[in-house]
Coordinates of C-alpha atoms and ligand atoms in Angstrom, one line a residue:
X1 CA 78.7 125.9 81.5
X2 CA 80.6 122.4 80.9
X3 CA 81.5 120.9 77.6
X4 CA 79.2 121.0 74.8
X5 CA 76.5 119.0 74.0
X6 CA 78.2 117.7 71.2
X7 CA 81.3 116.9 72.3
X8 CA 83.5 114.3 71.3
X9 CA 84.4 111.9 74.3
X10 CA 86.3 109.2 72.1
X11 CA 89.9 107.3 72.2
X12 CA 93.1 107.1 69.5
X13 CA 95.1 104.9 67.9
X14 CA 97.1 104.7 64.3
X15 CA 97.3 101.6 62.4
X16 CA 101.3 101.2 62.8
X17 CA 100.4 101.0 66.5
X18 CA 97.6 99.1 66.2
X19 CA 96.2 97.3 63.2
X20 CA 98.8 94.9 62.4
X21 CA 97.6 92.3 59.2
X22 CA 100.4 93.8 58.1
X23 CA 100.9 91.7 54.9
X24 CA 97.4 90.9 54.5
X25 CA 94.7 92.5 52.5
X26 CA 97.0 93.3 50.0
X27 CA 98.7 95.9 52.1
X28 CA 102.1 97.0 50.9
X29 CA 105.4 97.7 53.7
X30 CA 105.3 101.2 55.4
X31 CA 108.8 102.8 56.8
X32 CA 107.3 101.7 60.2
X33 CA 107.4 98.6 59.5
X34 CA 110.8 98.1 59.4
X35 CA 111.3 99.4 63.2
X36 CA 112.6 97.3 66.0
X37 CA 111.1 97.2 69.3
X38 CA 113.0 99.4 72.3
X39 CA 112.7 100.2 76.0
X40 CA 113.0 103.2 78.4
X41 CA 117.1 102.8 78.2
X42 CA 117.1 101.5 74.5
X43 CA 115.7 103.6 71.7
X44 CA 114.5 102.3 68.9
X45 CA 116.1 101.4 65.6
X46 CA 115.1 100.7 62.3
X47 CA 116.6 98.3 59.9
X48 CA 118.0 98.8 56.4
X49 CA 120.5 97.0 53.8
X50 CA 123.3 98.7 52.3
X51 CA 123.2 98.7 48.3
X52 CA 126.6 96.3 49.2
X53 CA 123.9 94.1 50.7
X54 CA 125.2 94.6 54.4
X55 CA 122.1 94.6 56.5
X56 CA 122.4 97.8 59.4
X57 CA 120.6 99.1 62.2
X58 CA 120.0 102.6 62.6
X59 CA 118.6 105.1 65.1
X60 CA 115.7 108.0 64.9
X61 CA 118.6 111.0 64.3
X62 CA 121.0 108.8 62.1
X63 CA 120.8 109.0 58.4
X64 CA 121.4 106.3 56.2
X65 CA 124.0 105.4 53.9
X66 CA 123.4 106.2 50.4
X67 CA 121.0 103.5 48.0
X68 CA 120.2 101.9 51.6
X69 CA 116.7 101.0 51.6
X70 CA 114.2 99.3 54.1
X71 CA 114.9 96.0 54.8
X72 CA 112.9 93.3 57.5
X73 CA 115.0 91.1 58.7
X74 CA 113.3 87.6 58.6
X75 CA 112.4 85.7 61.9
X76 CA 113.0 89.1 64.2
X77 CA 110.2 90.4 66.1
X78 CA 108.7 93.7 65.2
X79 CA 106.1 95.2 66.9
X80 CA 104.2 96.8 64.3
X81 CA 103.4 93.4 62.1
X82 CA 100.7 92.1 63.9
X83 CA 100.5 95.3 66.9
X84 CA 97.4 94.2 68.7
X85 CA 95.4 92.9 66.0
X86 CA 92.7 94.9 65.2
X87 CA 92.7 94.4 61.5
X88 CA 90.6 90.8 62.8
X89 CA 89.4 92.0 66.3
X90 CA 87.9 94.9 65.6
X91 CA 84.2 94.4 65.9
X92 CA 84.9 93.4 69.8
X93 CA 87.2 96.9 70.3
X94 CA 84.5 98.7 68.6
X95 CA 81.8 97.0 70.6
X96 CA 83.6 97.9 74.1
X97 CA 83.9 101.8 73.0
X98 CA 80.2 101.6 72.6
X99 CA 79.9 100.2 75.9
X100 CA 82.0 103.2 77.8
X101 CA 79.8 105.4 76.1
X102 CA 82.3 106.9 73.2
X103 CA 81.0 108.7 70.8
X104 CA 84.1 108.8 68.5
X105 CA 87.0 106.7 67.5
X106 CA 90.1 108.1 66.0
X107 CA 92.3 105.7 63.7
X108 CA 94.5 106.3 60.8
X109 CA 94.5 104.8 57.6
X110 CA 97.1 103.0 56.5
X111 CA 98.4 104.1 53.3
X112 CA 100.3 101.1 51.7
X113 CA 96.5 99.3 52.5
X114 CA 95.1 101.7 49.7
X115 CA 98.1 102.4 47.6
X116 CA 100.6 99.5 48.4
X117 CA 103.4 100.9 47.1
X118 CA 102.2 104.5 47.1
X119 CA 102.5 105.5 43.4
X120 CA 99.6 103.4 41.8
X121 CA 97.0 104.5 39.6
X122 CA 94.5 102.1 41.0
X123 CA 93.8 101.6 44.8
X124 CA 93.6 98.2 46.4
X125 CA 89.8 97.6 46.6
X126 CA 90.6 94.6 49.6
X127 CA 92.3 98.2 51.7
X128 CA 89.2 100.0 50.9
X129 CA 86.6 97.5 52.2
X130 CA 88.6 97.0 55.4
X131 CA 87.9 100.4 56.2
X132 CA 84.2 101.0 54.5
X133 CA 83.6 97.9 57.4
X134 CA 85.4 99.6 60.0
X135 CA 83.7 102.6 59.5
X136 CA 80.3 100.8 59.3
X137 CA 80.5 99.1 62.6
X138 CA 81.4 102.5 64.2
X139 CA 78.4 104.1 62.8
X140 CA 76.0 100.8 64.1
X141 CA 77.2 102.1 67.4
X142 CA 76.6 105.7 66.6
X143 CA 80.2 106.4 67.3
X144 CA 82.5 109.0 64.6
X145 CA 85.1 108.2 63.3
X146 CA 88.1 110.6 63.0
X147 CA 90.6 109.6 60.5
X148 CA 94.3 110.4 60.7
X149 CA 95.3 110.3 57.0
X150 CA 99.4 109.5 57.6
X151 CA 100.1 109.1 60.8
X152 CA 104.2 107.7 60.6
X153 CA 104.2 105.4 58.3
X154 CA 105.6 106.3 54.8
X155 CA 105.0 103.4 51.9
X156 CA 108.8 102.0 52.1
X157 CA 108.6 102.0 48.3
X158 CA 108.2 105.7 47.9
X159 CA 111.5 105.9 50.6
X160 CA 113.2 103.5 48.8
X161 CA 112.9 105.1 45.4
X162 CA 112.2 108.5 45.6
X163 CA 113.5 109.7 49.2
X164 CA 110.3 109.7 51.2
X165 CA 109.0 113.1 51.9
X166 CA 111.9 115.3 50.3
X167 CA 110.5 114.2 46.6
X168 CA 107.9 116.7 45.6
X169 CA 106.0 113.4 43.6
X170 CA 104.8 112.9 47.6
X171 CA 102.7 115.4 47.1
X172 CA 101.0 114.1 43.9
X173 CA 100.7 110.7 45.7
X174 CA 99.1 111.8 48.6
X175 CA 96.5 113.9 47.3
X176 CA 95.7 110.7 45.1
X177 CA 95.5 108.8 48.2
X178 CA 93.0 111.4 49.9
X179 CA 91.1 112.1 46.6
X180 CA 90.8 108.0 46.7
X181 CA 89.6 107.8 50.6
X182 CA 88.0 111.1 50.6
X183 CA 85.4 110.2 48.0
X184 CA 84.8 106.9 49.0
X185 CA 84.3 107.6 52.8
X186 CA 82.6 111.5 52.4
X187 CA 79.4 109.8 53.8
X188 CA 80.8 108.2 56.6
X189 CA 83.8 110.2 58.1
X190 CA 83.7 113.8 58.5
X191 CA 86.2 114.5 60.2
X192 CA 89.7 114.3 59.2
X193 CA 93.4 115.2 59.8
X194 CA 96.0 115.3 57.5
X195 CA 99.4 114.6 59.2
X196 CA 100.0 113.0 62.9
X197 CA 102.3 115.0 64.6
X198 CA 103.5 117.5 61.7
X199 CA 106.2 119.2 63.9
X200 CA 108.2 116.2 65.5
X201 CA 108.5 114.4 61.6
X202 CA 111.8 114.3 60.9
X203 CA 113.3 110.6 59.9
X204 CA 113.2 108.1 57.9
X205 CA 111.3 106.3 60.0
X206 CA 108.3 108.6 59.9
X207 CA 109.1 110.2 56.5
X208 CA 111.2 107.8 54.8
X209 CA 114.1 110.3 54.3
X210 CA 117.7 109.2 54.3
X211 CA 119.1 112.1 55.3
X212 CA 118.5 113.9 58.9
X213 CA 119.9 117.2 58.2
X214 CA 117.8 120.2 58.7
X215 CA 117.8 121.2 54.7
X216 CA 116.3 118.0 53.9
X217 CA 113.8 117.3 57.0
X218 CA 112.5 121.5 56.3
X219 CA 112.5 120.6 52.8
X220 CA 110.0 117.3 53.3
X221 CA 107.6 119.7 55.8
X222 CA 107.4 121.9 53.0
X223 CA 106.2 119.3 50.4
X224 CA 104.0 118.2 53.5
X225 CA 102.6 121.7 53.9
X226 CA 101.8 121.9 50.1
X227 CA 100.2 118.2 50.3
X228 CA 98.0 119.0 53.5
X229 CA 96.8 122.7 51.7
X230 CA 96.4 121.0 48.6
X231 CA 94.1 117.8 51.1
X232 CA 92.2 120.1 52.6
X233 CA 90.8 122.4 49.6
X234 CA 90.3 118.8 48.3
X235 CA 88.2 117.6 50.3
X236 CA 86.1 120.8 50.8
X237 CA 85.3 120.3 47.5
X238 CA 84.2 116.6 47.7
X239 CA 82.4 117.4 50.7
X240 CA 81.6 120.9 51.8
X241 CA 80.6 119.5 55.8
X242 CA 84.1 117.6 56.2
X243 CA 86.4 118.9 58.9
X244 CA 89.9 118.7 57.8
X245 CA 92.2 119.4 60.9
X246 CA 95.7 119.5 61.1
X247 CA 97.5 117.8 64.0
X248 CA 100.6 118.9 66.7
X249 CA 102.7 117.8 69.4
X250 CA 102.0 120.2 71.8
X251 CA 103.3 120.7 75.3
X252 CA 104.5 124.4 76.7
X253 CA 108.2 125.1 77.2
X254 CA 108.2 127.1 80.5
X255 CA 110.9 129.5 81.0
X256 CA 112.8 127.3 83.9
X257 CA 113.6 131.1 86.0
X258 CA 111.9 134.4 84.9
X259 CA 116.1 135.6 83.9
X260 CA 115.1 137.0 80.6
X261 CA 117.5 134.3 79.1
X262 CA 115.4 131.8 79.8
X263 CA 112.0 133.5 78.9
X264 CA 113.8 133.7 75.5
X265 CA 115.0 130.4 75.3
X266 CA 111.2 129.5 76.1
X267 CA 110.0 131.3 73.1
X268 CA 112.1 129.8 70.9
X269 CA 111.6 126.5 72.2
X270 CA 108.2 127.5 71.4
X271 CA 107.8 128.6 68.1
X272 CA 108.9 124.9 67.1
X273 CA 105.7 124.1 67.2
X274 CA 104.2 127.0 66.6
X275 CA 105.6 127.5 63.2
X276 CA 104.0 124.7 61.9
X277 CA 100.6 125.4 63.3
X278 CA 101.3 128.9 61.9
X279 CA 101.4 127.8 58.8
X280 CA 98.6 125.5 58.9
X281 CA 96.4 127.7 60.2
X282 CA 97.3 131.0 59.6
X283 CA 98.7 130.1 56.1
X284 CA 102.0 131.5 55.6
X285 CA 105.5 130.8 56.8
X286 CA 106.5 133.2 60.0
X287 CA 109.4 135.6 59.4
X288 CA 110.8 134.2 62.8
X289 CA 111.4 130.9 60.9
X290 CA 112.3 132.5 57.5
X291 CA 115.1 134.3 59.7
X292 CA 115.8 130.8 61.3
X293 CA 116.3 129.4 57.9
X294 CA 118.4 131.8 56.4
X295 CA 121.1 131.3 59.7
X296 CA 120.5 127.6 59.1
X297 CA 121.7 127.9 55.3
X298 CA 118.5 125.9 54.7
X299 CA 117.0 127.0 51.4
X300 CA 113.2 125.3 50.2
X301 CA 112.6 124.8 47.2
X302 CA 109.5 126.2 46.2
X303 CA 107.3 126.0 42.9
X304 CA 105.1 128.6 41.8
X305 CA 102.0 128.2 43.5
X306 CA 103.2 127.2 46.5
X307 CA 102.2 129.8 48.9
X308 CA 98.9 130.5 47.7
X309 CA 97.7 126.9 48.0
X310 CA 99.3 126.8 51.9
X311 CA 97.2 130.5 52.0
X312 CA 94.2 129.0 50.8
X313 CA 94.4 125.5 52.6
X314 CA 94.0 125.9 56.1
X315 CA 92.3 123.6 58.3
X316 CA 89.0 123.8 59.9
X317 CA 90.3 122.6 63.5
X318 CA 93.5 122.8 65.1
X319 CA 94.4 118.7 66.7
X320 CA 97.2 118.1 69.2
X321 CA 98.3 115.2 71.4
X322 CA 99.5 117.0 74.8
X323 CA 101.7 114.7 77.7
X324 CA 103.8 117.2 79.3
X325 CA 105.4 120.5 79.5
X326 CA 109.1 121.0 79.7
X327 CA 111.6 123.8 80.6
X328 CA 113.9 125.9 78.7
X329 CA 117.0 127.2 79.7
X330 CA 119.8 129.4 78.6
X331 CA 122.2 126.9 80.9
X332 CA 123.4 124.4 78.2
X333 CA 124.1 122.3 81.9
X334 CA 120.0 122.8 82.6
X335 CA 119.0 119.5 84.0
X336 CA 117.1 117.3 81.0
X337 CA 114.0 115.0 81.2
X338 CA 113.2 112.5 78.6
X339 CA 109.3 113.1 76.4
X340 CA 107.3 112.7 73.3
X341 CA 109.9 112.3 70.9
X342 CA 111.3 115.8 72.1
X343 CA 113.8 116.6 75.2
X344 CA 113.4 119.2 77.4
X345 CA 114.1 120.8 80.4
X346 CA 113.0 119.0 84.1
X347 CA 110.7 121.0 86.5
X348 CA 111.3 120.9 90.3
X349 CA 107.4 121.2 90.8
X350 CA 106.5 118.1 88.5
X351 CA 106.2 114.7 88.9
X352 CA 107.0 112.2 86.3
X353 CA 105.6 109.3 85.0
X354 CA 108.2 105.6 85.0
X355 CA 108.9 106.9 81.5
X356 CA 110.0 110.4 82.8
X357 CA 107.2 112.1 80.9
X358 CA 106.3 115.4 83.1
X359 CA 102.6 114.8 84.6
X360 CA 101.1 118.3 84.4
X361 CA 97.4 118.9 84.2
X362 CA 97.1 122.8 84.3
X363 CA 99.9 122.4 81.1
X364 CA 96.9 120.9 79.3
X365 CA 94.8 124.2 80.4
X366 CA 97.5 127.0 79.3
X367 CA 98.4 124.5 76.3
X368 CA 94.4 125.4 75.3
X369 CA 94.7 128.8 76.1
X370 CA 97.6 129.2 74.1
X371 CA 96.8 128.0 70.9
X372 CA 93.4 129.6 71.3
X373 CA 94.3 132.9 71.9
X374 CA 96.4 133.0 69.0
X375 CA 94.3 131.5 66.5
X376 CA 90.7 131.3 67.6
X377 CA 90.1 127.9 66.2
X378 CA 88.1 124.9 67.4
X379 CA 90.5 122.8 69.3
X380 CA 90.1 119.0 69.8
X381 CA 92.6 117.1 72.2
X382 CA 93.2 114.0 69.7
X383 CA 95.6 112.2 72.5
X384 CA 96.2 112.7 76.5
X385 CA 97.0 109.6 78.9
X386 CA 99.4 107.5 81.0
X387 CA 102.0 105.4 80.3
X388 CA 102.5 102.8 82.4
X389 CA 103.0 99.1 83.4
X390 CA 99.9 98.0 84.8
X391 CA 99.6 94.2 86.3
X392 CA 96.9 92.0 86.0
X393 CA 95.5 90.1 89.4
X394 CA 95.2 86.8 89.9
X395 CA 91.2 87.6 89.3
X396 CA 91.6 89.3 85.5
X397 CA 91.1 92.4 87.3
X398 CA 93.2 95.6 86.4
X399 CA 93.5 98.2 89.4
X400 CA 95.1 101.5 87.7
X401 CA 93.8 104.1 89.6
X402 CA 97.0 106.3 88.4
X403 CA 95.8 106.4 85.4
X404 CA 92.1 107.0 86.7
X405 CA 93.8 110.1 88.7
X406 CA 95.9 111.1 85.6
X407 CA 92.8 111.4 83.2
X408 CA 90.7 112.9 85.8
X409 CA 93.0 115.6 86.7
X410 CA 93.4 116.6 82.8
X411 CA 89.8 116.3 82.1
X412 CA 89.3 119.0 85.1
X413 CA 91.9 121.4 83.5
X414 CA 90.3 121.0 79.7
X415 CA 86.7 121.9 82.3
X416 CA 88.3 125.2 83.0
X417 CA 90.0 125.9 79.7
X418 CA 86.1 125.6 78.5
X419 CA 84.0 127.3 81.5
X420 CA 87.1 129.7 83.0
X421 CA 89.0 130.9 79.8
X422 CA 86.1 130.8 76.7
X423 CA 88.3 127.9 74.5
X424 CA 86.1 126.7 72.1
X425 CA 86.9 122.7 72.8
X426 CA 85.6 120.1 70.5
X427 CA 86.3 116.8 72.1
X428 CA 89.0 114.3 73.6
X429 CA 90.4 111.2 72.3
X430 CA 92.7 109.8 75.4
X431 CA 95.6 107.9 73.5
X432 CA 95.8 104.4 72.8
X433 CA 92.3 104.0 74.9
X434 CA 92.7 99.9 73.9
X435 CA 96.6 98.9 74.5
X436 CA 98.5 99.2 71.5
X437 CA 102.4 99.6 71.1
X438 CA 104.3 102.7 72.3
X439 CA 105.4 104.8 69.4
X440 CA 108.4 105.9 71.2
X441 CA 110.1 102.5 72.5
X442 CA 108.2 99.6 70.5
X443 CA 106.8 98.6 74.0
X444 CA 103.7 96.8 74.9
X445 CA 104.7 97.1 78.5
X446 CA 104.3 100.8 78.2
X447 CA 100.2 101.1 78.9
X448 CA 98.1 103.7 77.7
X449 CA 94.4 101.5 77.7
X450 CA 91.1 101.6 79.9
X451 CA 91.5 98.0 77.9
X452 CA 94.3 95.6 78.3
X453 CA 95.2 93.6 75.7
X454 CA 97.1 90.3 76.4
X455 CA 100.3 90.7 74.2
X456 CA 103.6 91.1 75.3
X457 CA 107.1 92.3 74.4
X458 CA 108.7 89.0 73.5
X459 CA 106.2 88.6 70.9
X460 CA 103.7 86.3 73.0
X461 CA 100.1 86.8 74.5
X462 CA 96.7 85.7 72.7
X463 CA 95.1 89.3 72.2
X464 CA 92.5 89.0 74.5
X465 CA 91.1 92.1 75.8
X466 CA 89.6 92.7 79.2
X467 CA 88.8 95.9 81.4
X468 CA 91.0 97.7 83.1
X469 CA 89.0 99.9 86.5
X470 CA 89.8 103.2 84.3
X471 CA 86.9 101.6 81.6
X472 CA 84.2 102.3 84.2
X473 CA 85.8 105.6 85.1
X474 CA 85.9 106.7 82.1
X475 CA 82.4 105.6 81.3
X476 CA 80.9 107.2 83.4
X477 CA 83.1 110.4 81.9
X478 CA 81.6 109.9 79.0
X479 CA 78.1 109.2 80.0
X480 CA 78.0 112.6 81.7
X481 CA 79.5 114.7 79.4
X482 CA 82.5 115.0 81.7
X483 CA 80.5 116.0 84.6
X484 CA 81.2 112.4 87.0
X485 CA 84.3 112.3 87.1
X486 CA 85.4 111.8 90.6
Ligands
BGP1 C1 102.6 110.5 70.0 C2 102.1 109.7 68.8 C3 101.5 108.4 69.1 C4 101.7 107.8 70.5 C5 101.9 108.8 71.6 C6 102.5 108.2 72.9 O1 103.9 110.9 69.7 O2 101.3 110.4 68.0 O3 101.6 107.6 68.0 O4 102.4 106.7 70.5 O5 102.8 109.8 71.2 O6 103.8 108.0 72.8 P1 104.6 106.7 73.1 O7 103.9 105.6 72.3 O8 106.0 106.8 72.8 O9 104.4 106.5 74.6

C-alpha cells in the first residue's frame, strides 16, 4: 500500500516562467516574450507592430493583423525577461530541492536557447552548456530531471515568418531541436514530455499563430501531433530507457444537475481534452472530433504519412497539471467561474481560491481514475498547488498554512487513487514549487512556492529566496514517501 518506492516527489517550472537571461547566452526571443504582465481583473496582452509600423496590444483570443509580428516595446516591464532568475541562481534553487528531499525537478528547455531563431542548422553550444550544468547539479543531488521540451514559448522568428505552429516546417524544426537535446542529454534526462499543455494551445502567444480561428489553431495541433509522434519514436531510438510523456490540462467537467442536458454538455466539455490525449495515446483521431470538425467546416491538412507516425508515436506516460474541476451546463445563463486558461461552470459545494480557481481534492482522485481507466497508462501529476498572496513577517518568516492544507488534502486524494482505485501513479511535481510568474496574469503576487522569492510586480525585489512553512511540510512529504503528511 502507499506510493511506490520510486516515486517521484519533485516540483515544476518552465523557463518563460522562470529562467529569465533572456537575452543572454545567446538565446533568441520566444512569442512569450513579448507578453505584458496582468492581474485577476486584467488579462494579459502581448505586443506586436503592424507592417505600417503602428505598435498594438493584443489579447489571448484576438488575432493579429496581417504581416504583424512580435514586437518588445523598449523600457516596459515584462515579466518573462529576467522571471526569477534562475538562469544565474540556480545552484541555490537546486540546493534547497535537495534539502526538502525532491527527488526530481521538472523544467523546460527553452527553445530560442538551442536554436535561437528556430530554423538553424547548428545549435547554440552557450544554450547547450547552460543546461548540460543544470542537469549536472541536479544529478550531484541525486535529483531527475524531467524536461518539458516547449512549454509556451514559440521562437518569435518562426511566428514572424512562417506563422508559428500552422507551418508544417515546425515540425522539421522541432524534431531538429529534440534530435539536438535528445542526444546530447540521453545520459542525463530520461524523462521527457513533448508539449506543456497540448489541449489549451491556441494563440499566438503560445504558438505564434496570427490567426485564432478554429481552422488554423486545429490545423497547428495537427502539425504538433505529427511533431510529438515523430519526438517520441525519436528518441526511442536514441535511447531505448527514455520516457517520452505527453502533457494535459486536466480538470473534470461535472454535469452541474443529473438533467441529461447537462450530463451531455459534461461529456462534451470533456472530450476537449480528451481528444488530444486520445490521440496521444491511443494514436488516432476520435470520430467524435472528426464529426466535430466536419460541423466546424475545419478541414486539416494532412500528408501522407501522417497517421501512421501519430499510430506509432505514442507516449510512454500520460502528464497533466490538475487545479480544479468545473461544471457544465445546458443553461447558456449557468453561473461561470474563472480557471487555467479555460472557463467553466461554478459549483455550490466548492470553495475557491482569491483567483476563483475551484479548490477540489477528490477532482484530483476521479481526474486519476478517469484517465486511467481509459487508457491504462502510467500517470505522473506534473503540476498541483495554490495560488495565492502570501506575506512575509516582520521575522522573514512565511506562514501559509493554506497552501500546507491545499497540498495535503490533494496528496491524500492521489493516496487513494493509488491504494483505493489500482492507478498506476508515477510521481508529483507541485507547480512553481520556487515562486515564479503566473502563466495566466503575468503576476508575481500570484504564489505557487514552498520558496519565496523576493521579486515583485512593478519590476523590483533582489531575488532572494527564503522558506516559506509549506518547505518543511512538504519535506517531510517527501521524506516519507507521502506517508507524514499531517
Ligand atoms: C498551467 C501552466 C503553467 C502554470 C500553471 C498555473 O496552465 O502549465 O505554466 O503557470 O498553469 O497557472 P497560473 O500561472 O496562471 O496561475
Amino acid at each position: 500500500m502507499g506510493f511506490r518506492k520510486d516515486f517521484l516527489w519533485g516540483g515544476a517550472t518552465a523557463a518563460n516562467q522562470y529562467e529569465g537571461g533572456y537575452l543572454e547566452g545567446g538565446r533568441g526571443l520566444a512569442t512569450s516574450d513579448a507578453i505584458r504582465g496582468g492581474n485577476v481583473n486584467t488579462p494579459r496582452k502581448y505586443t506586436i507592430m503592424t507592417k505600417e509600423g503602428e505598435v498594438m496590444e493584443l489579447g489571448r483570443e484576438e488575432s493579429l493583423p496581417e504581416g504583424a509580428k512580435g514586437y518588445i516595446i523598449p523600457g516596459i516591464y515584462y515579466p518573462s525577461h529576467q522571471a526569477v532568475d534562475f538562469y544565474h541562481r540556480y545552484k541555490e534553487d537546486i540546493a534547497l530541492c535537495a534539502e526538502m528531499g525532491l527527488k526530481c525537478f521538472r523544467l523546460s528547455i527553452s527553445w530560442t536557447r538551442i536554436f535561437p531563431r528556430g530554423d538553424e542548422e547548428e545549435p547554440n553550444e552557450e544554450g547547450l552548456k547552460f543546461y548540460d550544468d543544470v542537469f549536472d547539479e541536479m544529478l550531484k543531488y541525486g535529483i531527475e530531471p524531467v524536461v518539458t521540451i516547449m512549454h509556451f514559448d514559440t521562437p518569435m522568428y518562426l511566428a514572424d515568418n512562417l506563422d508559428g505552429w500552422h507551418s508544417r516546417k515546425l515540425i522539421d524544426y522541432y524534431v531538429r531541436y529534440c534530435d539536438v537535446i535528445f542526444r546530447r542529454y540521453k545520459d542525463k534526462v530520461k524523462y521527457w514530455m513533448t508539449f506543456n499543455e497540448i489541449n489549451i494551445l491556441r494563440s499566438w502567444m503560445q504558438l505564434g499563430i496570427h490567426s485564432t480561428a478554429p481552422q488554423v489553431r486545429y490545423q497547428a495541433d495537427h502539425n504538433i501531433f505529427v511533431a510529438s509522434a515523430k519526438a517520441v519514436q525519436l528518441g526511442h531510438s536514441i535511447n531505448p530507457d527514455f520516457q517520452i510523456g505527453m502533457m494535459v490540462a486536466y480538470g473534470p467537467f461535472y454535469p452541474l444537475t443529473c438533467n441529461p442536458d447537462d450530463v451531455m454538455e459534461s461529456i462534451k466539455k470533456n472530450r476537449e481534452k480528451e481528444f488530444f490525449m486520445d490521440v496521444q495515446v491511443r494514436g488516432y483521431y476520435p470520430e467524435y472530433q472528426m464529426k466535430w470538425f466536419e460541423r466546424n467546416g475545419v478541414k486539416i491538412e494532412m500528408e501522407e504519412g501522417d497517421l501512421e507516425e501519430i499510430a506509432k508515436g505514442t507516449v510512454d506516460y500520460i502528464g497533466f497539471s490538475y487545479y480544479m474541476s468545473n461544471t457544465s451546463s445546458a443553461d447558456p445563463n449557468a453561473a461561470k467561474i474563472g480557471g487555467n486558461q479555460v472557463f467553466g461552470g461554478k459549483n455550490p459545494y466548492l470553495k475557491a481560491s482569491d483567483w476563483g480557481w475551484q479548490i477540489d481534492p477528490m477532482g484530483l482522485r476521479i481526474s486519476l481514475s478517469q484517465i486511467y481507466d481509459r487508457y491504462h497508462k502510467p500517470m505522473f501529476i506534473v503540476e498541483n498547488g495554490l495560488g495565492a498572496a502570501d506575506k512575509v513577517e516582520e521575522d522573514g518568516s512565511v506562514h501559509d498554512q493554506y497552501r500546507i492544507d491545499y497540498m495535503r488534502d490533494h496528496v491524500r486524494a492521489m493516496k487513494d487513487a493509488v491504494d483505493l482505485d489500482g492507478v498506476d501513479l508515477m510521481g508529483y511535481c507541485p507547480w512553481g514549487h520556487i515562486d515564479l510568474v503566473s502563466a495566466g496574469t503575468g503576476e508575481m503576487k500570484k504564489r505557487y512556492g514552498f520558496v519565496f522569492v523576493d521579486r515583485y510586480d512593478d519590476g523590483t525585489g533582489d531575488f532572494s529566496r527564503r522558506r516559506k512553512d509549506s518547505f518543511f511540510w512538504y519535506k517531510k512529504c517527501c521524506e516519507s514517501n507521502g506517508e507524514d503528511i499531517d
